[in-house]
XYZ file of C-alpha atoms in Angstrom:
357
model
C 111.959 101.213 78.139
C 109.731 102.768 80.766
C 109.418 100.823 84.011
C 106.092 99.102 84.425
C 104.310 99.141 87.776
C 102.483 95.899 88.409
C 100.079 94.781 91.113
C 98.089 91.590 91.488
C 94.471 91.530 90.300
C 94.722 94.869 88.492
C 91.295 96.464 88.111
C 91.003 99.339 85.663
C 88.775 102.261 86.544
C 87.525 102.616 82.964
C 87.411 100.423 79.882
C 88.073 102.458 76.699
C 86.504 101.339 73.422
C 86.345 102.917 69.990
C 82.736 103.531 69.018
C 83.241 102.726 65.325
C 85.565 100.817 63.010
C 88.751 102.636 61.906
C 87.238 103.870 58.616
C 84.214 105.457 60.280
C 83.666 108.414 62.591
C 86.171 108.842 65.386
C 84.832 108.477 68.901
C 85.865 106.833 72.155
C 83.656 105.447 74.916
C 85.123 105.368 78.416
C 82.979 102.904 80.325
C 83.461 102.917 84.086
C 83.907 99.453 85.504
C 81.938 100.269 88.637
C 78.838 102.408 88.785
C 76.332 103.407 86.146
C 78.610 105.855 84.344
C 80.377 106.456 81.037
C 81.947 109.313 79.083
C 82.384 110.025 75.386
C 85.219 111.654 73.488
C 83.435 112.922 70.339
C 79.906 112.117 69.235
C 79.864 111.328 65.534
C 77.965 108.206 64.499
C 76.709 106.658 67.752
C 74.621 103.910 66.144
C 76.989 101.097 67.297
C 76.229 102.020 70.919
C 73.140 100.620 72.586
C 70.654 102.948 74.313
C 71.771 101.457 77.622
C 75.383 102.437 76.941
C 74.483 105.960 75.871
C 72.224 106.491 78.885
C 75.210 105.881 81.181
C 77.011 108.903 79.686
C 77.493 111.791 82.107
C 80.111 113.826 80.197
C 80.804 114.468 76.516
C 84.089 115.972 75.294
C 83.912 117.278 71.726
C 87.157 117.805 69.812
C 85.543 120.136 67.239
C 82.234 120.563 65.496
C 82.884 118.956 62.124
C 79.913 116.743 61.330
C 81.694 113.422 61.820
C 82.537 114.434 65.392
C 79.231 116.018 66.435
C 76.380 114.487 64.408
C 75.491 112.046 67.190
C 74.131 114.886 69.314
C 70.595 114.227 68.065
C 70.587 110.565 69.080
C 71.934 111.405 72.498
C 69.318 114.154 72.921
C 66.450 111.889 71.915
C 67.446 109.183 74.386
C 67.921 111.568 77.321
C 64.943 113.867 76.683
C 62.598 112.067 79.074
C 65.153 111.444 81.809
C 65.939 113.405 84.952
C 69.636 113.840 84.330
C 72.315 116.400 83.480
C 74.827 115.720 80.716
C 77.928 117.923 80.657
C 79.474 119.007 77.349
C 82.984 120.420 76.915
C 84.529 121.611 73.668
C 86.438 124.364 71.869
C 85.089 127.883 71.269
C 81.727 127.657 69.540
C 80.596 124.476 71.307
C 77.842 126.178 73.320
C 76.554 127.941 70.193
C 76.538 124.629 68.329
C 74.534 123.002 71.127
C 72.076 125.898 71.064
C 71.734 125.687 67.273
C 70.974 121.973 67.500
C 68.313 122.576 70.156
C 66.809 125.515 68.252
C 66.188 123.260 65.258
C 63.286 121.579 67.059
C 59.898 122.725 68.339
C 59.565 122.335 72.098
C 55.972 123.461 72.718
C 55.221 120.192 74.556
C 57.839 120.876 77.219
C 56.913 122.731 80.421
C 57.628 122.753 84.165
C 56.025 119.330 84.482
C 58.455 117.763 81.997
C 61.351 115.558 82.973
C 64.230 117.643 84.257
C 66.827 116.896 81.579
C 69.615 119.477 81.382
C 72.620 120.066 79.149
C 75.468 122.007 80.743
C 77.881 123.151 78.029
C 81.241 124.913 78.273
C 83.600 126.452 75.703
C 87.250 126.029 76.667
C 90.488 127.662 75.564
C 93.969 127.426 77.125
C 93.146 130.770 78.791
C 90.172 129.182 80.557
C 86.441 128.660 80.082
C 84.954 131.227 77.701
C 81.243 130.435 78.017
C 79.178 128.221 80.307
C 75.532 127.740 79.416
C 72.675 125.630 80.713
C 69.858 124.301 78.513
C 66.925 122.874 80.472
C 64.064 120.816 79.052
C 61.566 122.376 81.476
C 62.256 125.796 79.959
C 62.098 124.585 76.359
C 65.911 124.539 76.249
C 66.126 128.325 76.455
C 69.744 129.357 76.947
C 70.797 130.306 80.446
C 74.259 131.800 80.917
C 75.940 130.473 84.041
C 79.108 131.325 85.928
C 82.155 129.524 84.571
C 84.300 127.455 86.875
C 87.899 128.561 87.099
C 90.072 126.290 84.970
C 93.334 125.162 86.522
C 95.825 124.938 83.689
C 94.551 122.538 81.036
C 92.162 120.676 83.353
C 88.565 120.601 82.089
C 87.163 118.331 84.798
C 88.543 117.545 88.242
C 86.753 114.543 89.732
C 87.696 112.887 93.042
C 88.896 109.823 91.110
C 90.295 111.337 87.895
C 90.797 114.466 85.844
C 90.323 115.331 82.183
C 92.991 117.486 80.554
C 92.955 119.048 77.102
C 95.348 120.448 74.527
C 94.314 122.959 71.865
C 95.459 121.840 68.423
C 95.288 123.216 64.883
C 92.999 121.525 62.354
C 92.255 124.682 60.404
C 89.837 125.277 63.273
C 90.578 124.881 66.990
C 90.493 121.182 67.871
C 90.933 119.610 71.285
C 92.775 116.454 72.255
C 91.839 114.888 75.604
C 93.580 112.919 78.333
C 91.824 110.899 81.022
C 94.119 110.595 84.060
C 93.151 108.450 87.029
C 94.582 110.102 90.126
C 95.715 106.901 91.787
C 94.964 103.279 91.062
C 93.607 101.313 94.017
C 93.198 97.559 93.640
C 91.657 95.029 95.977
C 93.716 91.939 96.788
C 91.141 89.249 97.447
C 93.409 86.725 99.260
C 94.506 89.387 101.755
C 90.912 90.521 102.142
C 89.812 86.969 102.908
C 92.684 86.596 105.369
C 91.211 89.532 107.283
C 87.827 87.803 107.255
C 86.282 90.633 105.231
C 83.679 90.290 102.468
C 83.702 91.937 99.069
C 80.928 94.463 98.590
C 80.004 98.098 97.980
C 82.003 99.179 101.025
C 85.175 98.610 99.011
C 84.230 101.446 96.651
C 84.089 103.729 99.684
C 87.472 102.381 100.795
C 89.010 103.091 97.385
C 87.638 106.629 97.375
C 89.096 107.204 100.827
C 92.548 106.114 99.650
C 92.341 108.249 96.482
C 91.496 111.385 98.439
C 94.327 110.749 100.902
C 92.103 110.094 103.907
C 93.617 109.793 107.371
C 94.808 106.189 107.976
C 92.572 106.101 111.061
C 89.470 106.612 108.889
C 87.170 103.670 109.640
C 84.935 101.717 107.307
C 82.120 99.263 108.021
C 82.375 96.127 105.849
C 79.535 94.575 107.905
C 77.158 95.804 110.586
C 79.386 94.413 113.352
C 82.840 94.916 111.864
C 84.941 98.052 111.405
C 88.405 98.453 109.942
C 90.621 101.442 109.230
C 92.086 102.530 105.916
C 95.545 102.109 107.441
C 94.840 98.498 108.397
C 93.639 97.657 104.877
C 96.759 99.161 103.335
C 99.072 97.629 105.916
C 97.651 94.151 105.336
C 97.965 94.538 101.567
C 94.214 94.179 101.053
C 94.381 97.446 99.123
C 97.344 98.271 96.927
C 98.009 101.471 95.059
C 99.843 102.334 91.902
C 100.048 104.959 89.167
C 96.642 105.819 87.760
C 95.402 104.813 84.340
C 96.025 107.372 81.550
C 94.101 107.327 78.265
C 94.596 109.903 75.506
C 92.437 110.668 72.481
C 93.839 112.825 69.660
C 92.282 113.258 66.251
C 92.159 115.743 63.360
C 95.412 117.638 63.725
C 98.037 118.970 61.367
C 101.576 117.635 61.669
C 103.345 120.852 62.629
C 105.752 121.884 65.348
C 103.186 123.445 67.683
C 100.742 120.530 67.438
C 103.539 118.011 67.863
C 104.781 119.643 71.069
C 101.304 119.887 72.565
C 100.048 116.406 71.757
C 103.297 114.711 72.825
C 103.177 116.568 76.149
C 99.534 115.591 76.675
C 100.091 111.924 75.760
C 103.453 111.430 77.470
C 103.571 108.099 79.304
C 99.953 107.217 78.515
C 98.789 103.652 78.967
C 96.718 103.982 75.800
C 96.781 106.507 72.977
C 93.969 106.572 70.423
C 95.210 108.662 67.512
C 94.125 109.402 63.980
C 96.299 107.842 61.281
C 94.319 108.745 58.209
C 96.716 108.747 55.245
C 99.657 106.856 53.821
C 102.953 108.706 53.760
C 102.916 108.782 49.949
C 99.849 111.026 50.288
C 101.366 113.293 52.941
C 100.777 116.427 50.849
C 97.072 115.623 50.738
C 97.087 114.951 54.481
C 98.836 118.275 55.095
C 96.328 120.134 52.937
C 93.484 118.659 54.992
C 95.419 119.183 58.243
C 95.347 115.487 59.091
C 98.079 113.040 60.104
C 99.578 110.262 58.065
C 99.942 106.877 59.748
C 103.707 107.400 59.858
C 103.304 110.771 61.582
C 100.872 109.288 64.092
C 103.363 106.515 64.850
C 106.071 109.108 65.386
C 103.881 110.919 67.908
C 103.207 107.665 69.784
C 106.953 106.953 69.903
C 107.894 110.443 71.094
C 105.201 110.297 73.765
C 106.505 106.919 75.000
C 103.027 105.400 75.280
C 102.431 101.780 76.243
C 99.652 100.997 73.747
C 98.812 102.925 70.588
C 95.590 102.507 68.621
C 95.460 104.074 65.133
C 92.010 105.185 63.977
C 89.989 107.506 61.706
C 91.405 106.141 58.427
C 90.524 107.816 55.149
C 88.025 105.690 53.177
C 90.331 106.020 50.166
C 92.300 103.121 51.718
C 89.437 100.672 52.127
C 90.894 97.233 51.519
C 94.407 98.507 52.323
C 94.133 98.864 56.074
C 97.268 96.791 56.641
C 99.394 99.384 54.821
C 98.282 102.051 57.279
C 99.006 99.758 60.219
C 102.412 98.872 58.783
C 103.471 102.498 58.384
C 102.154 103.329 61.837
C 104.074 100.442 63.438
C 107.270 101.144 61.504
C 107.475 104.669 62.925
C 107.094 103.557 66.511
C 110.742 102.555 66.240
C 112.724 99.500 67.278
C 113.101 99.330 71.046
C 109.998 101.411 71.705
C 107.917 100.538 74.749
C 104.835 101.069 72.623
C 102.466 98.421 71.392
C 100.179 98.753 68.406
C 96.557 97.726 68.775
C 94.553 97.131 65.645
C 90.961 96.342 66.416
C 88.106 98.280 67.977
C 88.128 96.012 71.018
C 91.854 96.559 71.559
C 93.212 93.185 70.442
C 96.939 93.441 69.846
C 98.075 93.844 66.232
C 101.823 93.869 66.832
C 104.324 94.243 69.660
C 107.474 96.311 69.391
C 110.105 96.171 72.090
């Protein structure tokens, strides 16, 4: 069993939540605990999300452009159209063309330089790097503008000061991406130690956390109040801030169970805190699953076990099993293996279905 790092008052950087029930479109919302921000892995049916939730989205990561993973583009577009904001899209080859095709389906004669400055920045990615980067701006009627692509470092799509997003290219009959959110370092506030220093909670702590994550000099000073200053080193030395391994969340859907896919998705998901993975078919229907290049629940459980994840959430069930959801969960859990460190989570809100140790 993998050793668990524990700190008091653990605060997660993001809260992951499946957008839909297991029989509906796959999609994962990563809602940041602090700040007006969220990200989406896939944008199929977004109707369960409120406008307020969608309007927090800054980045969208699309696994592939099958309808049940991309049809929510229109709802997102409609909500953002009259906002001054940029939403970043990442996906496999063809993503930028798909975005352009969606935008070209509408008439934009009412948009001009006086319109709200809503922009879509879209990138096609392959393991060799970014293939296309294009900007679509409301003020120009969403005319395509080719832009310089950032240099991709390995499989990293996005490198943020607090986290990074990595991808793996998988086979689903078409290129399909799996994604991993990796917090760079977890920084938690210990309120008793903070109070012992006579310091208040407040926005300054976000600045303190960012300083620790970027490896700031211990002498870096912060101003909790107008008349009080304290260094990063003092906060760490007093235990008011504690660090630990960053949160890792992986999303993998629509992939064939073959040797190449298995190696790539296990490497991407290795040691994840949470793995959200398709488990669409029963093992008795594995030939049908193989023909459609999908996983069975048993195969998904095997991947979770090989990747040694802490929590595994099966999703994207075939509607042919409506009323038989427990069979899919049972096969998924059985293939995690006795003695696995993995847990199985059943519901959309992450409530635990079973524990295997």
